[in-house]
Tab-separated table of C-alpha atoms in Angstrom:
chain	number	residue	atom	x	y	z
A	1	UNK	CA	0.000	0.000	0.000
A	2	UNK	CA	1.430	3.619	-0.749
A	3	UNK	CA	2.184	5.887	1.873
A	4	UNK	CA	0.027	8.440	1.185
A	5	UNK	CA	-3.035	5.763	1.085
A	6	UNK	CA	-2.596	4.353	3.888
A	7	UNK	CA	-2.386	7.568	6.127
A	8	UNK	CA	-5.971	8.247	4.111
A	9	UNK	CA	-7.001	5.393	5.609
A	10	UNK	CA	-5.838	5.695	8.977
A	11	UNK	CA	-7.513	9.026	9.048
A	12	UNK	CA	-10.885	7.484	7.879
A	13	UNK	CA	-10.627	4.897	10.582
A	14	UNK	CA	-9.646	7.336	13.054
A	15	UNK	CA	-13.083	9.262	11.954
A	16	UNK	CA	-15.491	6.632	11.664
A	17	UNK	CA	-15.868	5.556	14.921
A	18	UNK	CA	-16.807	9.521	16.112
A	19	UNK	CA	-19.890	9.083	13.262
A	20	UNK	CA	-21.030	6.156	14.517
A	21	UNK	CA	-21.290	7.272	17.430
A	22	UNK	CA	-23.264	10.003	16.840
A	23	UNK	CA	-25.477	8.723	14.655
A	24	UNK	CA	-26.328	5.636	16.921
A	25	UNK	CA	-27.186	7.432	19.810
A	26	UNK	CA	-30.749	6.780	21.684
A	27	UNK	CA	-32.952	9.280	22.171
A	28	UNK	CA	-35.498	8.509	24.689
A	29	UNK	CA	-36.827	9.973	28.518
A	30	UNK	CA	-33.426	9.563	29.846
A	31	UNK	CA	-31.918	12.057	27.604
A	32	UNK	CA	-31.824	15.030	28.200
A	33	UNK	CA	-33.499	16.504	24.447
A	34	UNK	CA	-35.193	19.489	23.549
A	35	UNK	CA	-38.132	20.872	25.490
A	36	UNK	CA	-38.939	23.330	22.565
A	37	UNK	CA	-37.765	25.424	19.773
A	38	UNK	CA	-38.258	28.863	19.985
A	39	UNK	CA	-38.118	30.885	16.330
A	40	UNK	CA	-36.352	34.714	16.531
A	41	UNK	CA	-37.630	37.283	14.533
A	42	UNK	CA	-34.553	39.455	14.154
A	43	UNK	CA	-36.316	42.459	12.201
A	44	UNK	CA	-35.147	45.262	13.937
A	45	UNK	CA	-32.212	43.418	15.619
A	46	UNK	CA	-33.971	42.442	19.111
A	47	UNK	CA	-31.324	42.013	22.099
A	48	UNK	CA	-31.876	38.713	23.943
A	49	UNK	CA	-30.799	37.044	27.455
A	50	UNK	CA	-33.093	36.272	30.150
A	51	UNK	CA	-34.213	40.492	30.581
A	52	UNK	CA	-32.461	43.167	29.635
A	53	UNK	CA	-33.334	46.703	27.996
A	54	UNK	CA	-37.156	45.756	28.952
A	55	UNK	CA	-37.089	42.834	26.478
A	56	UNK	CA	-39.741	40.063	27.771
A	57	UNK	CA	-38.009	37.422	29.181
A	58	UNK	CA	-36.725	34.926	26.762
A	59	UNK	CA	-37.148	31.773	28.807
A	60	UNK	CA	-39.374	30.901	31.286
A	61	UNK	CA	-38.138	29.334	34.759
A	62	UNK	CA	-36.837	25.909	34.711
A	63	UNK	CA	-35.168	26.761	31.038
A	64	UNK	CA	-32.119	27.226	29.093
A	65	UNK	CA	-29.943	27.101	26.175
A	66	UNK	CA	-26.562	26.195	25.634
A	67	UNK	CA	-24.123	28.438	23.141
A	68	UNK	CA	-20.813	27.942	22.393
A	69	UNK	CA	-18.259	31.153	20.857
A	70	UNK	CA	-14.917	31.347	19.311
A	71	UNK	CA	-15.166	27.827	17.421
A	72	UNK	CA	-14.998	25.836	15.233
A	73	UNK	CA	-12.123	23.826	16.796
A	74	UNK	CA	-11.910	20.604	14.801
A	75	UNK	CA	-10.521	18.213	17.736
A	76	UNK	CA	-12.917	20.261	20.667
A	77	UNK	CA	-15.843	21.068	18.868
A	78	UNK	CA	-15.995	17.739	17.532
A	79	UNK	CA	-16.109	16.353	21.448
A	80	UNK	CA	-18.966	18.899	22.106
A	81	UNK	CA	-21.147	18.136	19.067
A	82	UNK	CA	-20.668	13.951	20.272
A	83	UNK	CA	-21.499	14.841	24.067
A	84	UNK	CA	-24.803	16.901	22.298
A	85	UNK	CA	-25.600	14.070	20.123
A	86	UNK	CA	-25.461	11.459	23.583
A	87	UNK	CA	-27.804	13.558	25.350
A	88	UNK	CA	-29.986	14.496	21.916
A	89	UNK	CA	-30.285	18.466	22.450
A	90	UNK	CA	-29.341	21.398	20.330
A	91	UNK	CA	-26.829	24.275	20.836
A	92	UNK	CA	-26.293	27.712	18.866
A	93	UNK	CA	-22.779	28.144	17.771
A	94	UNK	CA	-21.158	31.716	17.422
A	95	UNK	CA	-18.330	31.371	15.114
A	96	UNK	CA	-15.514	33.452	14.431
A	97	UNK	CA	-15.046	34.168	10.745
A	98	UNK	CA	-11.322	33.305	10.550
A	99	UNK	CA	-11.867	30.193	12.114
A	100	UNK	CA	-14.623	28.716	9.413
A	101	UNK	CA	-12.618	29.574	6.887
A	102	UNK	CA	-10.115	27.604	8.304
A	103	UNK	CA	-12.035	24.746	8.892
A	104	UNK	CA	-15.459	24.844	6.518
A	105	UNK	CA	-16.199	20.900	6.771
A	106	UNK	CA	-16.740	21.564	10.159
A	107	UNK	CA	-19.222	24.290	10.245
A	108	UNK	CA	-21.262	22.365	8.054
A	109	UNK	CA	-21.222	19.335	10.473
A	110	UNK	CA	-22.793	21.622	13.102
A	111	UNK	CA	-25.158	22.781	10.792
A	112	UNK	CA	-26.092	19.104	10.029
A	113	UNK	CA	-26.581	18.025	13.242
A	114	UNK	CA	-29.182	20.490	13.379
A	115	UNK	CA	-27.651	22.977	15.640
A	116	UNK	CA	-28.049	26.736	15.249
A	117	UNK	CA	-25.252	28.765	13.634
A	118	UNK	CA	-24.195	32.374	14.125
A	119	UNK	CA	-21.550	34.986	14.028
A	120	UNK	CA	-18.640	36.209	16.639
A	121	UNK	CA	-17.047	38.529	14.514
A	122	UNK	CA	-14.648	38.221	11.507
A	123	UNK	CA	-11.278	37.782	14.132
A	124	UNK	CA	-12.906	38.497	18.101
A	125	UNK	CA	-12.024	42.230	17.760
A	126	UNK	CA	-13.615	43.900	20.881
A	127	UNK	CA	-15.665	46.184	18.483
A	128	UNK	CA	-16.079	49.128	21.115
A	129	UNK	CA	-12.092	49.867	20.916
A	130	UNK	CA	-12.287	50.018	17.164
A	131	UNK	CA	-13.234	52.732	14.724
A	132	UNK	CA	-16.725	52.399	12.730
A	133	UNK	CA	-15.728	51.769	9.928
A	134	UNK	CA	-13.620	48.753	11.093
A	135	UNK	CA	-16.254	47.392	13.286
A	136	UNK	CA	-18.544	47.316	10.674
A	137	UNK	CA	-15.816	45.559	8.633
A	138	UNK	CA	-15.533	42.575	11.696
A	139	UNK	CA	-19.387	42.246	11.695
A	140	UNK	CA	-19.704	41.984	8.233
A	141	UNK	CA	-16.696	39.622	6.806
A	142	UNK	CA	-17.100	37.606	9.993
A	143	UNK	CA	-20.719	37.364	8.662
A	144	UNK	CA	-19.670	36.193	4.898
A	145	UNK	CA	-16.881	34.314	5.999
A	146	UNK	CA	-19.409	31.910	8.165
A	147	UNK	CA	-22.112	31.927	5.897
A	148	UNK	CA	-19.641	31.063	2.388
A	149	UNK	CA	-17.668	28.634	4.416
A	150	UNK	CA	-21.083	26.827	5.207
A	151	UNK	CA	-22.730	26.995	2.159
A	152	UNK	CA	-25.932	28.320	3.178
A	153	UNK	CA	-27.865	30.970	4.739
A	154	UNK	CA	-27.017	31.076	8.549
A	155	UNK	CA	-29.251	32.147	10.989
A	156	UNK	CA	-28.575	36.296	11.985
A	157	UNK	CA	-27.480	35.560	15.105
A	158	UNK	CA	-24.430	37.818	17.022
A	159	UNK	CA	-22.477	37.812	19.715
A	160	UNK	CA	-20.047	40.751	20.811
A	161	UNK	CA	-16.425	39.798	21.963
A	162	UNK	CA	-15.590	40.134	24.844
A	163	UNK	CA	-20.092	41.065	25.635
A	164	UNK	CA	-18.792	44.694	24.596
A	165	UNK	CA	-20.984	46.813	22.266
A	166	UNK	CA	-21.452	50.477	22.168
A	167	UNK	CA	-23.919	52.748	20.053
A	168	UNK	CA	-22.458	52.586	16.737
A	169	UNK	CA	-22.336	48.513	16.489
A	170	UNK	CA	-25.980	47.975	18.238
A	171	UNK	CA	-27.467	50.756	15.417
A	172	UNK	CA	-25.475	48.646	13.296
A	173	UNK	CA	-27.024	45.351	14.178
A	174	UNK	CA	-30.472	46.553	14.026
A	175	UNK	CA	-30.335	48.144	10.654
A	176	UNK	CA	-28.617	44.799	9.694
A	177	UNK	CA	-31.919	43.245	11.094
A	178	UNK	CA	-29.482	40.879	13.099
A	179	UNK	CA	-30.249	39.787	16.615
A	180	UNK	CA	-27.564	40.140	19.345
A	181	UNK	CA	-27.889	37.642	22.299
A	182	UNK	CA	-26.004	38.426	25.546
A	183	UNK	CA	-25.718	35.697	28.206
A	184	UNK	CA	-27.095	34.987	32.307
A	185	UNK	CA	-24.628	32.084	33.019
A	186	UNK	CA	-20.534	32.312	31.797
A	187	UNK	CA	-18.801	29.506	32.554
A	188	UNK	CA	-15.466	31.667	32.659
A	189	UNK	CA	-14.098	28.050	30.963
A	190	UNK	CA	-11.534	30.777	29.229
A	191	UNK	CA	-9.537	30.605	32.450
A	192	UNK	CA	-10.904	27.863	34.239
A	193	UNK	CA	-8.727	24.298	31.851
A	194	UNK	CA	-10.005	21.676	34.502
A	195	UNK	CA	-12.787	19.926	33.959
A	196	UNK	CA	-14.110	19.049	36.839
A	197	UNK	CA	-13.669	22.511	38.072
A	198	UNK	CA	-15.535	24.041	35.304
A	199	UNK	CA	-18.138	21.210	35.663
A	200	UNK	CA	-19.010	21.880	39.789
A	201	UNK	CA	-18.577	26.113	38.733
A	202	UNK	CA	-21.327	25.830	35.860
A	203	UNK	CA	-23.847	23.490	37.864
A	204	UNK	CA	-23.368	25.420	40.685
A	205	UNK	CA	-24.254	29.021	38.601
A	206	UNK	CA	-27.455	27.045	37.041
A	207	UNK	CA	-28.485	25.312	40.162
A	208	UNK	CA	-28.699	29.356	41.504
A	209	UNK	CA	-29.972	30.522	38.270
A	210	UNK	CA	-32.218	28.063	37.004
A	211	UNK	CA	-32.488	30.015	34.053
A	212	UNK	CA	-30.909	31.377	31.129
A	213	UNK	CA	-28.130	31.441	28.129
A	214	UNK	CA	-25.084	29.399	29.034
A	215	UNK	CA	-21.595	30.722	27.547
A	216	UNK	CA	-19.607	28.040	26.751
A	217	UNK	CA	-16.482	28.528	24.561
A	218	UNK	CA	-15.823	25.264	22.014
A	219	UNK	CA	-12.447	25.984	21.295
A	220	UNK	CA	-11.247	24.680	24.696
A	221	UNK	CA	-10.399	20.970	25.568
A	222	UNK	CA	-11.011	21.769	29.087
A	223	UNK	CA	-15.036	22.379	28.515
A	224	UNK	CA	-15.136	19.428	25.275
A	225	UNK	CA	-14.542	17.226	28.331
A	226	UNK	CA	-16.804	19.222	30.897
A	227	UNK	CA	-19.973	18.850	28.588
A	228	UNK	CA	-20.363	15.333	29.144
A	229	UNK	CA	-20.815	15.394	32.526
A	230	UNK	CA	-22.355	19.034	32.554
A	231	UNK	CA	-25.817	18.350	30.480
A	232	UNK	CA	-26.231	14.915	32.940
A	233	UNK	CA	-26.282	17.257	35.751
A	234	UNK	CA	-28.570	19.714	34.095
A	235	UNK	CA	-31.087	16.694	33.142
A	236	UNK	CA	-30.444	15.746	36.899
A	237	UNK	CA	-31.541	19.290	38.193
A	238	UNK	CA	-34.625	18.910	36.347
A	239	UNK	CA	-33.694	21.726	33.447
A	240	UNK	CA	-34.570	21.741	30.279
A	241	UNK	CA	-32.787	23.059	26.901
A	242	UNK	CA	-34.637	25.342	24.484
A	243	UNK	CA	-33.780	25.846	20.637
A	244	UNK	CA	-33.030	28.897	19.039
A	245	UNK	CA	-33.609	28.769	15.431
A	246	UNK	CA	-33.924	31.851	13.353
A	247	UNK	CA	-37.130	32.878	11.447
A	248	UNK	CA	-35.213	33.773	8.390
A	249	UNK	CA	-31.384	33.392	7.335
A	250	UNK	CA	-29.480	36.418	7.178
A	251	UNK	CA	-28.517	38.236	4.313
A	252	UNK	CA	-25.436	38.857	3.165
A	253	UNK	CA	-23.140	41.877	1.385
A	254	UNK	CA	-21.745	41.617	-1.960
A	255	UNK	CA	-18.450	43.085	-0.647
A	256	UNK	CA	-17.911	41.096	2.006
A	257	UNK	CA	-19.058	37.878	0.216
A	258	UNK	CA	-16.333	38.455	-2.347
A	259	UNK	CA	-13.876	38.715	0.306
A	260	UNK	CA	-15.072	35.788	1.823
A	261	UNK	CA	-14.778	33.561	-1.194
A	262	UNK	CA	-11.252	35.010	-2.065
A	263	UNK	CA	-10.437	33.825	1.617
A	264	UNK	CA	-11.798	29.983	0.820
A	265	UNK	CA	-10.390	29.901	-2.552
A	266	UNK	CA	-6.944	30.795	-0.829
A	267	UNK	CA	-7.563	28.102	1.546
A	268	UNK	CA	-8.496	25.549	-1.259
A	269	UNK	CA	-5.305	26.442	-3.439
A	270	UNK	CA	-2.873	26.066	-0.355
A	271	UNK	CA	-4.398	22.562	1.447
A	272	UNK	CA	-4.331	21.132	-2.462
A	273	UNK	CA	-0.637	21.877	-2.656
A	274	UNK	CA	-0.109	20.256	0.486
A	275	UNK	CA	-2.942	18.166	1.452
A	276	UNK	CA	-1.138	16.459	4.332
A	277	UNK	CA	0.259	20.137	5.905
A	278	UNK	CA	-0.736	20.775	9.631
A	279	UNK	CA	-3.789	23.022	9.686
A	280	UNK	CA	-3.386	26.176	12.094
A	281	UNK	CA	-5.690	27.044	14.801
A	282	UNK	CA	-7.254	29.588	12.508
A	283	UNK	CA	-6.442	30.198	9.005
A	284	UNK	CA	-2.971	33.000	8.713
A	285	UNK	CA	-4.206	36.188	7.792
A	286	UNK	CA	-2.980	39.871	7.428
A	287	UNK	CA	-3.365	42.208	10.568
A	288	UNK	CA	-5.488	45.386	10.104
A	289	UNK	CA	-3.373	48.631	9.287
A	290	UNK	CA	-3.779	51.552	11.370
A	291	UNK	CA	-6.247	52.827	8.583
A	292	UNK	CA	-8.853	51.696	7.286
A	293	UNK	CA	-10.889	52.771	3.598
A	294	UNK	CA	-14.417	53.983	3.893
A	295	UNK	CA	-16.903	51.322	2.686
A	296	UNK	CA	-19.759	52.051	0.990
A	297	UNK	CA	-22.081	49.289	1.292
A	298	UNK	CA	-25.712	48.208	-0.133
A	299	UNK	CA	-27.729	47.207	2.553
A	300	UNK	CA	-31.429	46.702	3.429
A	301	UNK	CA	-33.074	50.353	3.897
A	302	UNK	CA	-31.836	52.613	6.199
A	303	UNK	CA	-28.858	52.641	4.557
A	304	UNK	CA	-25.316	52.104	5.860
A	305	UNK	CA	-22.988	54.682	5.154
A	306	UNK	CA	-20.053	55.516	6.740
A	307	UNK	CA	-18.620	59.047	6.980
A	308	UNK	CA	-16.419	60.371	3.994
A	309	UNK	CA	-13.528	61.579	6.752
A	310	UNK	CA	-12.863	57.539	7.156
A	311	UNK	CA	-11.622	57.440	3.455
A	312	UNK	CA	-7.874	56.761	3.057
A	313	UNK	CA	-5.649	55.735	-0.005
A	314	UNK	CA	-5.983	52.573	-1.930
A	315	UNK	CA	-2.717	51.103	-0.085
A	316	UNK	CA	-4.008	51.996	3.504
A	317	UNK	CA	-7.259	49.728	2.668
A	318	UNK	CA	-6.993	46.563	4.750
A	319	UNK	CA	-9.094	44.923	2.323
A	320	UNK	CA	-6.463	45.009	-0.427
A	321	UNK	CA	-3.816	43.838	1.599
A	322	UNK	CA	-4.873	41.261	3.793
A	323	UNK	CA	-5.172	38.532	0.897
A	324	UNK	CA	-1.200	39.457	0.318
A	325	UNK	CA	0.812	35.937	0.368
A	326	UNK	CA	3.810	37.602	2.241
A	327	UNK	CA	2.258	38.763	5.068
């Protein structure tokens, strides 16, 4: 057998057990499942946790739902969508635009396990420290990037960085018609990498709260192995997980879709040179400049326009440089 065929092979075997696993799983009273789905109208880009801004509450007492940001991490959010699949429920997943490009085959496996998918931003920039014209530029690639690397309309779902928003990116949102979702229960699994720590920490928040949006973050090994024994303890409790799903997908700029294609095509061209190269953790991409072009953009009515005084030259437009090989 040729080298190169057998390590195909090895990696099929090394997959196929994960699949089967997945797809064989029970579903039945023990599990933990779905209690209902709950459809989001994001017209006018609603805000949701469990009250905030005078929103009525999302859930009612007794409920939750599970979201995980900064993914997809093939080796952790692989783990997460198995421990999901063993206890039959459904999650909404806040990706981070760099990181489905760098991985596409795995956004569409959360999409296919019927989970929920939404946007984090084009790189986790904490919008409120950038300019508007550059925040609009995270929100919108990290938009394209998720939705071309999946193939389909995702739902228009955001979550700030870092939970930090100010006037410019809310207005933003809304005129987007893209609902933002803040969170009642943070794991903190950022900083807490044991398991069992993070398990008791996040039981012990929802046995207090009984209520609301888990953050969970899929990119970390510590909380892929937490999940497990976290959604036993929250069928224990006697909670129960609601779906978001969106009413409609979200729509998409020409601009940024462009970008986001060039971006995937780049990605296709290098992993076909060297099919067998290590992938990176998310896929190597020019920093911003200091300065960033004006973009003039077509969106749904009121229209997005940012102020003239943002426009710089050609060569200061991150746009045009960030596809550069050599950086």
């Amino acid at each position: 057998m040729r080298p190169v065929a057998a390590v195909a092979l090895f990696l099929c075997a090394c997959a196929l057990p994960l699949q089967l696993s997945i797809a064989a799983a029970p579903c039945g009273p023990d599990k933990l499942g779905v209690s209902r789905t709950v459809t989001i109208d994001a017209v006018g880009g609603p805000h949701f946790a469990t009250a905030h801004k005078g929103n009525k509450p999302l859930l009612a007492d007794g409920e939750v739902v599970l979201t995980f940001d900064d993914g997809p991490s093939r080796t952790n959010t692989r783990l997460v969508l198995a421990a999901l699949a063993a206890q039959c429920t459904k999650a909404t997943f806040f990706m981070v635009g760099q990181m489905a490009i760098a991985d596409p085959a795995m956004v569409q496996e959360v999409a296919r396990q019927g989970h929920t998918v939404g946007t984090h931003t084009w790189s986790h920039a904490r919008l409120s420290s950038l300019s508007e014209v550059k925040a609009q530029d995270e929100i919108e690639l990290g938009l394209s990037a998720v939705q071309q690397a999946m193939g389909k309309p995702i739902a228009p779902f955001f979550r700030f960085p870092y939970l930090r928003d100010n006037a410019f990116t809310v207005s933003h949102l809304q005129k987007r018609q893209i609902a933002d979702f803040g969170i009642n229960i943070d794991s903190r699994d950022f900083e807490i990498r044991n398991s069992e720590t993070l398990h008791k920490r996040v039981i012990a928040d929802v046995s207090a709260h009984r209520r609301g949006i888990i953050l969970f973050h899929d990119i970390h090994i510590s909380t892929a192995r937490a999940i497990p024994a976290i959604l036993a303890d929250i069928k224990r409790l006697g909670l129960r997980v609601v779906h978001l799903q969106p009413k409609a997908g979200a729509e998409t700029l020409a601009e940024y879709d462009a970008l986001a294609r060039k971006a995937l095509e780049r990605r296709h061209i290098a992993v076909t040179r060297n099919p067998l190269s290590k992938r990176a953790v998310a896929w190597p991409l020019a920093p911003m400049p200091a300065k960033t072009a004006a973009t003039t953009i077509a969106a749904p009515p009121p229209a997005v326009e940012p102020p003239a005084a943002h426009a710089t030259k050609p060569e200061e437009d991150w746009k045009s440089r960030i596809w550069d090989p050599t950086h």
